[in-house]
Tab-separated table of C-alpha atoms and ligand atoms in Angstrom:
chain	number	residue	atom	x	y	z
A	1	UNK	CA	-5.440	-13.907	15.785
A	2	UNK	CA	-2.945	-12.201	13.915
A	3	UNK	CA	-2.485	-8.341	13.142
A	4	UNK	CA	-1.353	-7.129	9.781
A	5	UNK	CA	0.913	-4.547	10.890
A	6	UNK	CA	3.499	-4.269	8.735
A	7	UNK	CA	5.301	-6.490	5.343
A	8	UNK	CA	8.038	-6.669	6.992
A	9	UNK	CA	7.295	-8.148	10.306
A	10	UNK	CA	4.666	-10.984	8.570
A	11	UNK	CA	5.986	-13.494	7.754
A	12	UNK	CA	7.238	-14.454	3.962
A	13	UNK	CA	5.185	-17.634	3.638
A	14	UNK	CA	2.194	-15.993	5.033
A	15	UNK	CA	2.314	-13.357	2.581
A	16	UNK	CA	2.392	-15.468	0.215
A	17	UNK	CA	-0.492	-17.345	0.989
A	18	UNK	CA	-2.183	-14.020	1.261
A	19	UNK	CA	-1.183	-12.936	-2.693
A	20	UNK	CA	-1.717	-16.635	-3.880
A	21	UNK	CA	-5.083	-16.420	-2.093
A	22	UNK	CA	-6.308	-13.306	-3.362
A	23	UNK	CA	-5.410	-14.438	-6.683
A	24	UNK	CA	-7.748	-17.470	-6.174
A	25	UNK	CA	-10.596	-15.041	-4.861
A	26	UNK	CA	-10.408	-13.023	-7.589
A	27	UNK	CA	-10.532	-15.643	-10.101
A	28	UNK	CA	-13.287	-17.080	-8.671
A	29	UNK	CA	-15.642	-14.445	-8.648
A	30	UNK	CA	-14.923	-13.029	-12.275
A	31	UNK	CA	-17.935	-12.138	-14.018
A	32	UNK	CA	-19.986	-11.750	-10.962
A	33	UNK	CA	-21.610	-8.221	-9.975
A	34	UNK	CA	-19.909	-6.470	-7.752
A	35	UNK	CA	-22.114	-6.782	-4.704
A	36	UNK	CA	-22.876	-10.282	-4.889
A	37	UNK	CA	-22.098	-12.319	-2.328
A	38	UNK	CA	-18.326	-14.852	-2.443
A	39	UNK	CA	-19.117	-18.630	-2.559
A	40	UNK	CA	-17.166	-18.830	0.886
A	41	UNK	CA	-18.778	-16.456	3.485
A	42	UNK	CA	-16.108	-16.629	5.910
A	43	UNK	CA	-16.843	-13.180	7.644
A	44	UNK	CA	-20.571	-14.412	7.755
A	45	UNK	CA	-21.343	-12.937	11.744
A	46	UNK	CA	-18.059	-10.965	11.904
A	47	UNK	CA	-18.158	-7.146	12.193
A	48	UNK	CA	-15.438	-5.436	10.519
A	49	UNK	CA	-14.633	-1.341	11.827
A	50	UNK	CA	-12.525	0.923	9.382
A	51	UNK	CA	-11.292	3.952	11.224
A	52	UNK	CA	-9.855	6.614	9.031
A	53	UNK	CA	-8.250	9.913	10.666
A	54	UNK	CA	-7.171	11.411	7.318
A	55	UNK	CA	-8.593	11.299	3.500
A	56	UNK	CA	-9.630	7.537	1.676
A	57	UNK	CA	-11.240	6.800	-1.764
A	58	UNK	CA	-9.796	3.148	-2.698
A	59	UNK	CA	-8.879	1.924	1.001
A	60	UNK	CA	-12.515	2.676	2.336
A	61	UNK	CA	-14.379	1.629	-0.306
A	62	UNK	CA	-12.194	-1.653	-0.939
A	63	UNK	CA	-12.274	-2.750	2.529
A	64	UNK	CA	-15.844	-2.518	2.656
A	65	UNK	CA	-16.926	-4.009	-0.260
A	66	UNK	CA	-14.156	-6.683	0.490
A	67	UNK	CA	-15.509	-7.516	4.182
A	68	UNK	CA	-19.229	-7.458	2.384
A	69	UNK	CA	-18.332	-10.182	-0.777
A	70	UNK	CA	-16.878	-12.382	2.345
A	71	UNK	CA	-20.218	-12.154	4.558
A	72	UNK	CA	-18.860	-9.502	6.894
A	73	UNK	CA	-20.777	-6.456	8.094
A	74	UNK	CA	-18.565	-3.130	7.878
A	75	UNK	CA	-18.824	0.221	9.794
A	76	UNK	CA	-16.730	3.400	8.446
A	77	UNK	CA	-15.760	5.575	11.169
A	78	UNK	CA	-13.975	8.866	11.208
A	79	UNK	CA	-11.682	9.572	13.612
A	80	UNK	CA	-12.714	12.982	14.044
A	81	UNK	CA	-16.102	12.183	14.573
A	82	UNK	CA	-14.983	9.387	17.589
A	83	UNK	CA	-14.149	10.166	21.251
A	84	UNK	CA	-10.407	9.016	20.209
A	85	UNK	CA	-10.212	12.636	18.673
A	86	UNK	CA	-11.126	14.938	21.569
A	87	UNK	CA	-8.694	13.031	23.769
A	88	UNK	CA	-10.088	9.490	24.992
A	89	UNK	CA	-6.888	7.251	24.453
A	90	UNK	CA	-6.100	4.935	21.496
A	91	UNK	CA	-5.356	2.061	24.279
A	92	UNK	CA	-9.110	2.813	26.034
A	93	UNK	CA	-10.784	3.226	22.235
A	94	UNK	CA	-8.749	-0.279	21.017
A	95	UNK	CA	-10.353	-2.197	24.280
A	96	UNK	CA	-13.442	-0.666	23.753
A	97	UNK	CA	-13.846	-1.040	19.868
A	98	UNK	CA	-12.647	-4.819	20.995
A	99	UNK	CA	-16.074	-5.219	22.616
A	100	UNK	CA	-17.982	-4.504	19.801
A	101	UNK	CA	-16.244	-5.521	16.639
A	102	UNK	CA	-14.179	-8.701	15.204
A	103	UNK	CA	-11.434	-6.531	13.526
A	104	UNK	CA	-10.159	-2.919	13.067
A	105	UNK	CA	-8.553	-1.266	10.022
A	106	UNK	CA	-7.314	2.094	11.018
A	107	UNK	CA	-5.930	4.909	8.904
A	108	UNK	CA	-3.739	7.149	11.183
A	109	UNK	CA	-0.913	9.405	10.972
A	110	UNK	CA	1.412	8.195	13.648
A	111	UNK	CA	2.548	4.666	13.492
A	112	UNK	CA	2.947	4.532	17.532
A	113	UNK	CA	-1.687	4.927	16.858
A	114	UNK	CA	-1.275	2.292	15.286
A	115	UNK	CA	0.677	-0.100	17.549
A	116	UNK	CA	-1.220	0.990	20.810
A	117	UNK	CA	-4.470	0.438	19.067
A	118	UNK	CA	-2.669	-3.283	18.075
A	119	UNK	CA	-0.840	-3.637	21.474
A	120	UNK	CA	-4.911	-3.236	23.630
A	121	UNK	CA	-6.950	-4.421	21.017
A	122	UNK	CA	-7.977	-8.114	21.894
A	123	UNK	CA	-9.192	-8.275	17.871
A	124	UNK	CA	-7.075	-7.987	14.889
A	125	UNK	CA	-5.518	-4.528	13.664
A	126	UNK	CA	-4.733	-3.582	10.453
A	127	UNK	CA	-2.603	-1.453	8.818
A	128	UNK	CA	-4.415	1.151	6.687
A	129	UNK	CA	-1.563	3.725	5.830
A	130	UNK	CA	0.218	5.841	8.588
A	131	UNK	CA	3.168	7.832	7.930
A	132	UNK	CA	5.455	5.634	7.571
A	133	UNK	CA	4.198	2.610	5.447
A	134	UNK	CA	1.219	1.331	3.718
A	135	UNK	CA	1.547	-2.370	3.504
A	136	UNK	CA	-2.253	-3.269	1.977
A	137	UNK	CA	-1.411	-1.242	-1.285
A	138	UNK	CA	1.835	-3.060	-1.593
A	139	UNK	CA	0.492	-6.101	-1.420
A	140	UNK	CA	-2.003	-5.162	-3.865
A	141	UNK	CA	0.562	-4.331	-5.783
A	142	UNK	CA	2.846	-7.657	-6.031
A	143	UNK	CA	-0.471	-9.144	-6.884
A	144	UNK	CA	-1.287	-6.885	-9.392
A	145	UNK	CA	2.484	-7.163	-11.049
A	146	UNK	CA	2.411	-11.387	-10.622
A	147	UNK	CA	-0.770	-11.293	-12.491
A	148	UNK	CA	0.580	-9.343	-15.635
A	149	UNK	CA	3.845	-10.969	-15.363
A	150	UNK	CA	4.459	-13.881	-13.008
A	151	UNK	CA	6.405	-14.282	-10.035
A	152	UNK	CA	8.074	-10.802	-9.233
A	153	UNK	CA	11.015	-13.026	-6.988
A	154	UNK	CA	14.138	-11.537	-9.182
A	155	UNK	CA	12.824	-8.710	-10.525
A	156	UNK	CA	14.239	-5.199	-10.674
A	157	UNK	CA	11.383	-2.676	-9.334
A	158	UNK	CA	12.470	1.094	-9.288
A	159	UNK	CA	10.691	3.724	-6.983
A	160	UNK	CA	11.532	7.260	-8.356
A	161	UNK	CA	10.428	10.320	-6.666
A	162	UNK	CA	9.880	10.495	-2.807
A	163	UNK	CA	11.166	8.101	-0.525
A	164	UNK	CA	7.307	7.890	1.546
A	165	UNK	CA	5.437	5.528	3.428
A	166	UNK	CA	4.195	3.532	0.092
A	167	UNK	CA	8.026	3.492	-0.889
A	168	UNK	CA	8.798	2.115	2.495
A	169	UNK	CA	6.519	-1.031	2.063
A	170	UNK	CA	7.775	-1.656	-1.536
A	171	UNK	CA	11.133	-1.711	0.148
A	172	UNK	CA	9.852	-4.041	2.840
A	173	UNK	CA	8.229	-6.428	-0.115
A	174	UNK	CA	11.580	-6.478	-1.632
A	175	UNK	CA	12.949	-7.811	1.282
A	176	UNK	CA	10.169	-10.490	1.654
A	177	UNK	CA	9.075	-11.511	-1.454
A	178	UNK	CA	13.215	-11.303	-3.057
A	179	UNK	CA	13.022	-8.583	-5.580
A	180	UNK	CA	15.890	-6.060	-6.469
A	181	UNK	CA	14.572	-2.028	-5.209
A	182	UNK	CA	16.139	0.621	-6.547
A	183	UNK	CA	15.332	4.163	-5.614
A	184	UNK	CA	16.162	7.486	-7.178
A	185	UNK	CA	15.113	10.829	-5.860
A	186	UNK	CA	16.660	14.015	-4.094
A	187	UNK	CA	19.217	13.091	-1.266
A	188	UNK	CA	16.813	14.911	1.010
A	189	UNK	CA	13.498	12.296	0.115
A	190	UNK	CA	15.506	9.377	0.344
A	191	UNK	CA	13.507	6.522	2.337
A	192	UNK	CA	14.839	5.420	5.657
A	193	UNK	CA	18.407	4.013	5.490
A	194	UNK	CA	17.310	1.166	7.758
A	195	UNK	CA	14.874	-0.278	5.590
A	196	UNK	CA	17.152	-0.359	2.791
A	197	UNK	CA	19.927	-1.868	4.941
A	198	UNK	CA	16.875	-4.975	6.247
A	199	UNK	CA	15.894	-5.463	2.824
A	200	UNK	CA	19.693	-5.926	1.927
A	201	UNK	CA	20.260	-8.419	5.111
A	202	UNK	CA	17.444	-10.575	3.640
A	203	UNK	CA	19.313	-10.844	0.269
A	204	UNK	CA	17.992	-8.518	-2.645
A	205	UNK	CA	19.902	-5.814	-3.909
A	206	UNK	CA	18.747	-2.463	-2.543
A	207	UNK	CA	20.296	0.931	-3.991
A	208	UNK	CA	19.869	4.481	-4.351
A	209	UNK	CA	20.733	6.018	-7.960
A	210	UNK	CA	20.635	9.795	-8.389
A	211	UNK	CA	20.444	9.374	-11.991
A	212	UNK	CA	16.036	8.271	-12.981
A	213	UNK	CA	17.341	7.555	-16.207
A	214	UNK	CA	20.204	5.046	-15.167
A	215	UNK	CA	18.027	3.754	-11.928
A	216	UNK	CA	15.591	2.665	-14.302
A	217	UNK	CA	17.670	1.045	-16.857
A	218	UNK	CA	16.408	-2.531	-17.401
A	219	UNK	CA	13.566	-2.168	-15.101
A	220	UNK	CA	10.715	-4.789	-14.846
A	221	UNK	CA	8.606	-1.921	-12.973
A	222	UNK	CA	8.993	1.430	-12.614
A	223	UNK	CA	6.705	2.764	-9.686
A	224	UNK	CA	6.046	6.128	-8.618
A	225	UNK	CA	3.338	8.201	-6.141
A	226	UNK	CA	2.066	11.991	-4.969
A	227	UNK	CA	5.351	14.341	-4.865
A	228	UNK	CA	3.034	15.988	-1.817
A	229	UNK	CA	2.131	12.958	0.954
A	230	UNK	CA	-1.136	13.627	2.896
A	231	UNK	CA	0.866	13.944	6.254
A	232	UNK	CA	3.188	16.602	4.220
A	233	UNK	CA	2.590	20.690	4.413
A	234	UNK	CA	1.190	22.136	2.135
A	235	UNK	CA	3.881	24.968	2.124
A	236	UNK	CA	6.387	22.399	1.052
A	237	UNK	CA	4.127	21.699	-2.200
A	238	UNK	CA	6.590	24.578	-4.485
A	239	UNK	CA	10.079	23.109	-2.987
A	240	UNK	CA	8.623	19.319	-3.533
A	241	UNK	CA	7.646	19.913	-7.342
A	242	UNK	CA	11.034	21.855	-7.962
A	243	UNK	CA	12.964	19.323	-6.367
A	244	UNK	CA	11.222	16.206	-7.640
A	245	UNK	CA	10.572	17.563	-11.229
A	246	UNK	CA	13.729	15.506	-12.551
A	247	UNK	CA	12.130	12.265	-11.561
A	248	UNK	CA	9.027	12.765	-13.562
A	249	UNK	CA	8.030	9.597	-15.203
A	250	UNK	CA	7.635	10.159	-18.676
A	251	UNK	CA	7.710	8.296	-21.701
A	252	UNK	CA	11.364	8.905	-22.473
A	253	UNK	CA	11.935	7.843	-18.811
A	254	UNK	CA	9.737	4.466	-19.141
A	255	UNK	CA	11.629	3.848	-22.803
A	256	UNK	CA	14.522	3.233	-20.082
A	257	UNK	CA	13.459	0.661	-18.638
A	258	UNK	CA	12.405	-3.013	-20.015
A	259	UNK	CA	9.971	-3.299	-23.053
A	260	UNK	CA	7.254	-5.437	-21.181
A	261	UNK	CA	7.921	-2.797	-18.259
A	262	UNK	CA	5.133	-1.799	-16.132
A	263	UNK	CA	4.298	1.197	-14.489
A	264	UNK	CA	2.545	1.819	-11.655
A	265	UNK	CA	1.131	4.598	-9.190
A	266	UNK	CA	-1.249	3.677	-6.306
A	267	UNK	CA	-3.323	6.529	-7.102
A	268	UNK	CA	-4.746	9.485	-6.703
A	269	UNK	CA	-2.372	10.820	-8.811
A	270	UNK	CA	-1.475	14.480	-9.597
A	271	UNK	CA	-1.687	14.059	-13.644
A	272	UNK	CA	1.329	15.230	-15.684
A	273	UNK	CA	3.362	15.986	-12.079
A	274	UNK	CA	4.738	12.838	-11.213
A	275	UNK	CA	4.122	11.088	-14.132
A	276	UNK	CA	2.669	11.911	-17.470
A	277	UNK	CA	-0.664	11.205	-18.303
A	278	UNK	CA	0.938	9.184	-21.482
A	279	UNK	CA	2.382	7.211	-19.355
A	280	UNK	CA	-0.350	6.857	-17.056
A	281	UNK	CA	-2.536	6.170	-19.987
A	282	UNK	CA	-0.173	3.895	-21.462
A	283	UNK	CA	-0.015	0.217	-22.919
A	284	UNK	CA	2.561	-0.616	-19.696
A	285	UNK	CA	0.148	1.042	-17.072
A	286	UNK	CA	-1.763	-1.265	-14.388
A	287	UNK	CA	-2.948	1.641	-12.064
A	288	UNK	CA	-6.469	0.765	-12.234
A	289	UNK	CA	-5.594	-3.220	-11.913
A	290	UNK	CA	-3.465	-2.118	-8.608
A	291	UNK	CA	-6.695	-0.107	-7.187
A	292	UNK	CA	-8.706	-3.174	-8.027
A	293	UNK	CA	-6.692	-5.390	-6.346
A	294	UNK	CA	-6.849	-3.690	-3.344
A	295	UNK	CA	-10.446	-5.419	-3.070
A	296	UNK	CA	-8.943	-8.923	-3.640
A	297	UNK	CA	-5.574	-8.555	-1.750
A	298	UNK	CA	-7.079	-7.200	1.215
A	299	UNK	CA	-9.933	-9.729	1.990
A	300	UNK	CA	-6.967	-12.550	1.898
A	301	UNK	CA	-5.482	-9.916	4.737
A	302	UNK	CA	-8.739	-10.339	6.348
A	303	UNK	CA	-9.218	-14.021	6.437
A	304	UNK	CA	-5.652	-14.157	7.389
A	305	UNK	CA	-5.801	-11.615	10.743
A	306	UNK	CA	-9.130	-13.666	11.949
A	307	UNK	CA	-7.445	-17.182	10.979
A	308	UNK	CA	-10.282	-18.139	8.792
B	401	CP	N1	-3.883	4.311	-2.592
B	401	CP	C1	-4.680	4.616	-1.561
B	401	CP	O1	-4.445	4.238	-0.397
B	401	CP	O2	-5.780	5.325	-1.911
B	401	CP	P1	-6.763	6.079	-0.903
B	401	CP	O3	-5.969	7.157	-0.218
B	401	CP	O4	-7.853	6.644	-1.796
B	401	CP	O5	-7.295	5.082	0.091
């Protein structure tokens, strides 16, 4: 049994039997409905629970569709509505949920939920999005970006805007899968220093440029998300948009970067704030490809946490 915590404390091979899998899952089931049923059934008899304490459109409905194509029976479960939000503990509600299910995906705000719930759970965890990462989406994402342009070892990807939790596991894939980050934002959004320092240790190239329009010269992907995170207040929406207005992407921002560039956003977006709806529109966007692979990346996360 493995949990899926974090990218960078999996291991590199693992991940990418997880991306090279999905791939194969996905190709294998093109042209079939939606609903129907994978040719392998590996969660056939397995109960899968997705806890989510704060907002979900492509992580709840990917998961579950995901856990159903691979045999797997699913229960959605809001935090709120569970005894783990009028004060039973997250080390009493892991054991218990242990009793019942075969693996839990949980959507929290703290990451310290999420490592109790990992550290008494006697069943996989997985990492749904806290505040301070959101592996699954990145992982989505390297498959998405392989797809369209092959292996993204070498590659210069540029984050612009705020350095959040979705930045953080780009900067952890960097580190793991050996692609160049750059980052360019306000000083006071910058990601953490420390995972720009681990992804540097394992041998990419991992900067900070004030500039959006030198960061993203020569880029092979431009990425960028929300200027306002879930776990952000609201009263720091006006102060966000002024500050992160420069790092719009637009299309004289994206003519920057490479030709064959892509762009992506892992959605929902706020159209024409962070990037342009040209852009989002555009011949070098993949943000629908990234929310569909969600589906495929995360059921090789799956059969990887329960071994099978
Ligand atoms: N990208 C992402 O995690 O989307 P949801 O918030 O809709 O799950």
């Amino acid at each position: 049994m493995s949990h899926f915590l974090d990218i960078n404390t999996t291991d590199p091979a693992a991940l990418r039997a997880m991306i090279d899998q999905a791939r194969a899952m996905k190709d294998a089931r093109r042209g079939q409905p939606k609903g129907a049923s994978d040719a392998d059934q590996p969660l056939a008899g397995r109960m899968v629970a997705l806890i989510f304490e704060k907002p979900s459109t492509r992580t709840r409905v990917s998961f579950d569709v995901g856990a159903r194509q691979l045999g797997g029976q699913t229960m959605v479960l809001s935090g709120s509505d569970m005894q783990l939000g009028h004060g039973e503990t997250i080390a009493d509600t892991a054991r218990v949920l242990s009793r019942y299910v075969d693996l839990i995906m949980i959507r929290t705000f703290e990451e310290a939920t999420l490592l109790e719930m990992a550290e008494y759970a006697s069943v996989p965890v997985i990492n749904g999005l806290t505040n301070r990462t959101h592996p699954c989406q990145i992982m989505a994402d390297v498959l998405t970006y392989e797809e369209h342009r092959g292996p993204i070892r070498g590659r210069k990807v540029v984050w612009t805007g705020d350095g959040n939790n979705v930045c953080a596991s780009f900067i952890h894939a960097a580190g793991q899968f050996g692609f160049d980050f750059t980052f360019t934002g306000p000083p006071t959004l910058d990601p953490e220093p420390g995972f720009m320092e681990e992804a540097r240790q394992k041998g990419v190239t991992a900067v900070i440029e004030r500039d959006p329009a030198k960061a993203v010269d020569g880029a092979d992907l431009v990425v960028t998300d929300t200027w306002v995170s879930m776990h952000d207040p609201q009263s720091a929406r006006e102060r966000r948009h002024n500050q992160l207005r420069p790092y719009q992407v637009n299309e004289a921002l994206m003519a920057r970067a490479k030709p064959d560039a892509l762009f992506m956003h892992c959605l929902p977006a706020h159209r024409d704030d962070e990037a342009t709806s040209a852009v989002m529109d555009g011949p070098n966007s993949v943000i629908f490809d990234e929310a569909e692979n969600r589906l495929h990346a995360q059921k090789a996360i799956m059969r990887w946490c329960l071994g099978i």
